[in-house]
């Protein structure tokens, strides 16, 4: 075996600029982040989507503020916005889904969402497998599913347990307590703890996943996420004026909930989690765990299908 000798360059070659070259390429292409929402009807999924977009965008043609009340969502809809910050381009895709829970029989209510997620995996795989595949494949795979929990203060409903389990097999699930303004601070904390315990009890493995490769820093980061989950959020279609500033909020007889105030709710924690701290990890986990599982299953099925076919003469 030939020995590999480390040779120190006598003069500066300049390959250390590779990091800048990679950065330049990535910046030119931009990033794609796809989120889906799921949960029972009327929990504020569509409202929260509008709140997230509104808090990111000042100038947009999308529906950021309107006098119309939000309507019940009747079909799966994807909305997309491009956000640019310091030259970094992020295409944020949020997929809204109709809530369930108002039918007599809610069996298989998760099917359309699971199908939508698998369809995106399947479309990506198809593009990957074409002979003349594109250098850059448009990524519509869902990187995160926000799962809305009813703020009952009691416990998870059986349907939540089933749906979260189903979803967690195909996507990174991040649970949120919807309409958190209906709980007092003590109720909110107790409910969060109860939910965490129930997730463990029901053996629901949600994002973040621990792997053997995780180093000390990653393990700590994962622990810190687990201590925040589920995020207790409040959404609002309306802006209110607080201290002369227009902010998203909910006004009541007894006061105003400022959605972006960390002492009022955890909307900002959720937003920071999605865009500041875990964007890359959610994208990576989707590719390495969820998509990889789908891909290998499909390819094995394909191979077996070919093997069973009689040989062509
Ligand atoms: N108190 C409170 N009400 C909220 C909150 N978010 C939304 N709402 C209200 O709840 C109602 C339902 O909100 P939607 O956003 O339509 O709920 P949804 O989950 O999209 O419902 P479906 O489309 O049927 O699945 C609206 O009247 C909202 O104004 C919240 O954080 N707190
Ligand atoms: Mg809706």
mmCIF file of C-alpha atoms in Angstrom, residues 48-204:
data_model
loop_
_atom_site.group_PDB
_atom_site.id
_atom_site.type_symbol
_atom_site.label_atom_id
_atom_site.label_comp_id
_atom_site.label_asym_id
_atom_site.label_seq_id
_atom_site.Cartn_x
_atom_site.Cartn_y
_atom_site.Cartn_z
ATOM 1 C CA UNK A 48 -50.401 30.954 12.636
ATOM 2 C CA UNK A 49 -49.185 30.570 9.049
ATOM 3 C CA UNK A 50 -50.272 34.122 8.318
ATOM 4 C CA UNK A 51 -48.605 35.281 11.514
ATOM 5 C CA UNK A 52 -45.306 33.619 10.573
ATOM 6 C CA UNK A 53 -45.341 35.140 7.098
ATOM 7 C CA UNK A 54 -46.373 38.542 8.403
ATOM 8 C CA UNK A 55 -43.616 38.577 10.989
ATOM 9 C CA UNK A 56 -41.063 37.858 8.290
ATOM 10 C CA UNK A 57 -42.325 40.075 5.541
ATOM 11 C CA UNK A 58 -42.978 43.732 5.444
ATOM 12 C CA UNK A 59 -43.707 44.057 1.805
ATOM 13 C CA UNK A 60 -45.509 41.227 0.127
ATOM 14 C CA UNK A 61 -48.332 40.655 -2.250
ATOM 15 C CA UNK A 62 -49.593 37.772 -0.140
ATOM 16 C CA UNK A 63 -52.543 38.005 2.154
ATOM 17 C CA UNK A 64 -50.964 39.468 5.259
ATOM 18 C CA UNK A 65 -53.777 41.518 6.657
ATOM 19 C CA UNK A 66 -57.369 41.526 5.601
ATOM 20 C CA UNK A 67 -60.756 42.310 7.018
ATOM 21 C CA UNK A 68 -62.100 38.925 6.066
ATOM 22 C CA UNK A 69 -62.115 36.371 8.842
ATOM 23 C CA UNK A 70 -60.038 33.261 8.201
ATOM 24 C CA UNK A 71 -62.107 30.589 6.561
ATOM 25 C CA UNK A 72 -62.061 26.954 7.394
ATOM 26 C CA UNK A 73 -59.433 25.307 5.223
ATOM 27 C CA UNK A 74 -60.933 22.778 2.836
ATOM 28 C CA UNK A 75 -57.948 21.519 0.865
ATOM 29 C CA UNK A 76 -54.193 21.181 1.129
ATOM 30 C CA UNK A 77 -52.668 24.462 -0.044
ATOM 31 C CA UNK A 78 -49.038 25.502 -0.344
ATOM 32 C CA UNK A 79 -48.003 29.128 -0.033
ATOM 33 C CA UNK A 80 -44.531 30.322 -0.794
ATOM 34 C CA UNK A 81 -42.508 33.442 -0.031
ATOM 35 C CA UNK A 82 -38.928 34.342 -0.681
ATOM 36 C CA UNK A 83 -37.170 36.011 2.211
ATOM 37 C CA UNK A 84 -33.824 37.713 1.699
ATOM 38 C CA UNK A 85 -31.598 38.612 4.617
ATOM 39 C CA UNK A 86 -28.045 39.916 4.180
ATOM 40 C CA UNK A 87 -27.839 38.427 0.717
ATOM 41 C CA UNK A 88 -29.081 35.003 1.832
ATOM 42 C CA UNK A 89 -32.181 33.873 -0.003
ATOM 43 C CA UNK A 90 -34.635 31.558 1.721
ATOM 44 C CA UNK A 91 -37.681 30.209 -0.038
ATOM 45 C CA UNK A 92 -40.191 29.449 2.695
ATOM 46 C CA UNK A 93 -42.999 27.112 1.687
ATOM 47 C CA UNK A 94 -45.816 26.585 4.157
ATOM 48 C CA UNK A 95 -48.445 23.965 3.456
ATOM 49 C CA UNK A 96 -51.833 24.464 5.086
ATOM 50 C CA UNK A 97 -54.110 21.468 5.608
ATOM 51 C CA UNK A 98 -57.776 21.098 6.523
ATOM 52 C CA UNK A 99 -58.255 20.271 10.183
ATOM 53 C CA UNK A 100 -60.116 17.170 11.241
ATOM 54 C CA UNK A 101 -62.182 16.253 14.239
ATOM 55 C CA UNK A 102 -65.650 17.435 13.269
ATOM 56 C CA UNK A 103 -66.669 14.237 11.544
ATOM 57 C CA UNK A 104 -68.337 11.413 13.415
ATOM 58 C CA UNK A 105 -65.616 9.080 12.237
ATOM 59 C CA UNK A 106 -62.118 10.526 12.192
ATOM 60 C CA UNK A 107 -60.428 7.323 11.245
ATOM 61 C CA UNK A 108 -57.598 7.754 8.768
ATOM 62 C CA UNK A 109 -57.866 11.549 8.974
ATOM 63 C CA UNK A 110 -54.050 11.629 8.728
ATOM 64 C CA UNK A 111 -54.021 9.836 5.374
ATOM 65 C CA UNK A 112 -54.108 12.919 3.080
ATOM 66 C CA UNK A 113 -51.237 14.550 4.996
ATOM 67 C CA UNK A 114 -49.074 11.405 5.044
ATOM 68 C CA UNK A 115 -49.840 10.940 1.347
ATOM 69 C CA UNK A 116 -48.853 14.524 0.568
ATOM 70 C CA UNK A 117 -45.511 14.071 2.358
ATOM 71 C CA UNK A 118 -44.818 10.748 0.631
ATOM 72 C CA UNK A 119 -45.768 12.235 -2.743
ATOM 73 C CA UNK A 120 -43.035 14.844 -2.311
ATOM 74 C CA UNK A 121 -40.495 12.121 -1.480
ATOM 75 C CA UNK A 122 -41.635 10.155 -4.477
ATOM 76 C CA UNK A 123 -41.360 13.174 -6.807
ATOM 77 C CA UNK A 124 -37.825 13.837 -5.544
ATOM 78 C CA UNK A 125 -36.807 10.211 -6.030
ATOM 79 C CA UNK A 126 -38.198 10.177 -9.554
ATOM 80 C CA UNK A 127 -36.178 13.273 -10.426
ATOM 81 C CA UNK A 128 -33.083 11.731 -8.856
ATOM 82 C CA UNK A 129 -33.462 8.574 -10.903
ATOM 83 C CA UNK A 130 -33.927 10.114 -14.343
ATOM 84 C CA UNK A 131 -31.007 9.525 -16.698
ATOM 85 C CA UNK A 132 -30.550 13.220 -17.419
ATOM 86 C CA UNK A 133 -31.153 14.458 -13.921
ATOM 87 C CA UNK A 134 -30.979 18.144 -13.144
ATOM 88 C CA UNK A 135 -27.911 19.393 -11.396
ATOM 89 C CA UNK A 136 -30.121 20.945 -8.786
ATOM 90 C CA UNK A 137 -33.401 19.235 -7.914
ATOM 91 C CA UNK A 138 -36.191 21.472 -6.689
ATOM 92 C CA UNK A 139 -36.847 20.275 -3.148
ATOM 93 C CA UNK A 140 -40.481 20.048 -2.100
ATOM 94 C CA UNK A 141 -39.854 17.476 0.650
ATOM 95 C CA UNK A 142 -41.457 18.579 3.917
ATOM 96 C CA UNK A 143 -38.797 19.433 6.485
ATOM 97 C CA UNK A 144 -41.046 20.034 9.464
ATOM 98 C CA UNK A 145 -44.634 19.338 10.516
ATOM 99 C CA UNK A 146 -46.121 21.632 13.147
ATOM 100 C CA UNK A 147 -48.658 19.562 15.034
ATOM 101 C CA UNK A 148 -51.364 21.609 16.792
ATOM 102 C CA UNK A 149 -52.574 20.412 20.183
ATOM 103 C CA UNK A 150 -55.880 21.516 21.701
ATOM 104 C CA UNK A 151 -55.234 23.719 24.783
ATOM 105 C CA UNK A 152 -57.439 21.620 27.044
ATOM 106 C CA UNK A 153 -54.949 21.592 29.895
ATOM 107 C CA UNK A 154 -55.789 17.946 30.511
ATOM 108 C CA UNK A 155 -53.987 15.544 28.257
ATOM 109 C CA UNK A 156 -53.415 14.535 24.671
ATOM 110 C CA UNK A 157 -56.439 13.090 22.922
ATOM 111 C CA UNK A 158 -56.217 9.549 21.601
ATOM 112 C CA UNK A 159 -56.417 10.976 18.085
ATOM 113 C CA UNK A 160 -53.356 13.193 18.751
ATOM 114 C CA UNK A 161 -51.376 10.171 19.849
ATOM 115 C CA UNK A 162 -52.311 8.191 16.754
ATOM 116 C CA UNK A 163 -51.763 11.019 14.282
ATOM 117 C CA UNK A 164 -48.428 12.118 15.773
ATOM 118 C CA UNK A 165 -47.225 8.536 15.657
ATOM 119 C CA UNK A 166 -48.208 8.169 12.003
ATOM 120 C CA UNK A 167 -46.691 11.501 11.039
ATOM 121 C CA UNK A 168 -43.459 10.929 12.948
ATOM 122 C CA UNK A 169 -42.758 7.930 10.719
ATOM 123 C CA UNK A 170 -42.464 10.155 7.664
ATOM 124 C CA UNK A 171 -41.567 13.675 8.823
ATOM 125 C CA UNK A 172 -39.972 15.749 11.623
ATOM 126 C CA UNK A 173 -42.904 16.493 13.923
ATOM 127 C CA UNK A 174 -42.790 19.546 16.198
ATOM 128 C CA UNK A 175 -45.800 19.790 18.529
ATOM 129 C CA UNK A 176 -47.265 23.169 19.483
ATOM 130 C CA UNK A 177 -49.973 24.058 22.002
ATOM 131 C CA UNK A 178 -52.490 26.079 20.009
ATOM 132 C CA UNK A 179 -54.290 29.185 21.318
ATOM 133 C CA UNK A 180 -52.005 29.311 24.353
ATOM 134 C CA UNK A 181 -53.705 32.555 25.445
ATOM 135 C CA UNK A 182 -56.490 30.404 26.862
ATOM 136 C CA UNK A 183 -54.203 28.914 29.521
ATOM 137 C CA UNK A 184 -52.748 30.642 32.574
ATOM 138 C CA UNK A 185 -48.972 30.468 32.970
ATOM 139 C CA UNK A 186 -49.207 27.703 35.577
ATOM 140 C CA UNK A 187 -51.669 25.717 33.478
ATOM 141 C CA UNK A 188 -49.442 26.139 30.474
ATOM 142 C CA UNK A 189 -46.347 24.811 32.250
ATOM 143 C CA UNK A 190 -48.233 21.890 33.767
ATOM 144 C CA UNK A 191 -49.771 21.042 30.381
ATOM 145 C CA UNK A 192 -46.375 21.128 28.698
ATOM 146 C CA UNK A 193 -44.954 18.709 31.238
ATOM 147 C CA UNK A 194 -47.963 16.438 30.930
ATOM 148 C CA UNK A 195 -47.621 16.314 27.149
ATOM 149 C CA UNK A 196 -43.895 15.539 27.343
ATOM 150 C CA UNK A 197 -44.608 12.685 29.742
ATOM 151 C CA UNK A 198 -47.368 11.357 27.515
ATOM 152 C CA UNK A 199 -45.141 11.448 24.438
ATOM 153 C CA UNK A 200 -42.637 9.291 26.296
ATOM 154 C CA UNK A 201 -45.344 7.013 27.686
ATOM 155 C CA UNK A 202 -46.835 6.438 24.235
ATOM 156 C CA UNK A 203 -43.405 5.870 22.770
ATOM 157 C CA UNK A 204 -43.736 8.634 20.192
#
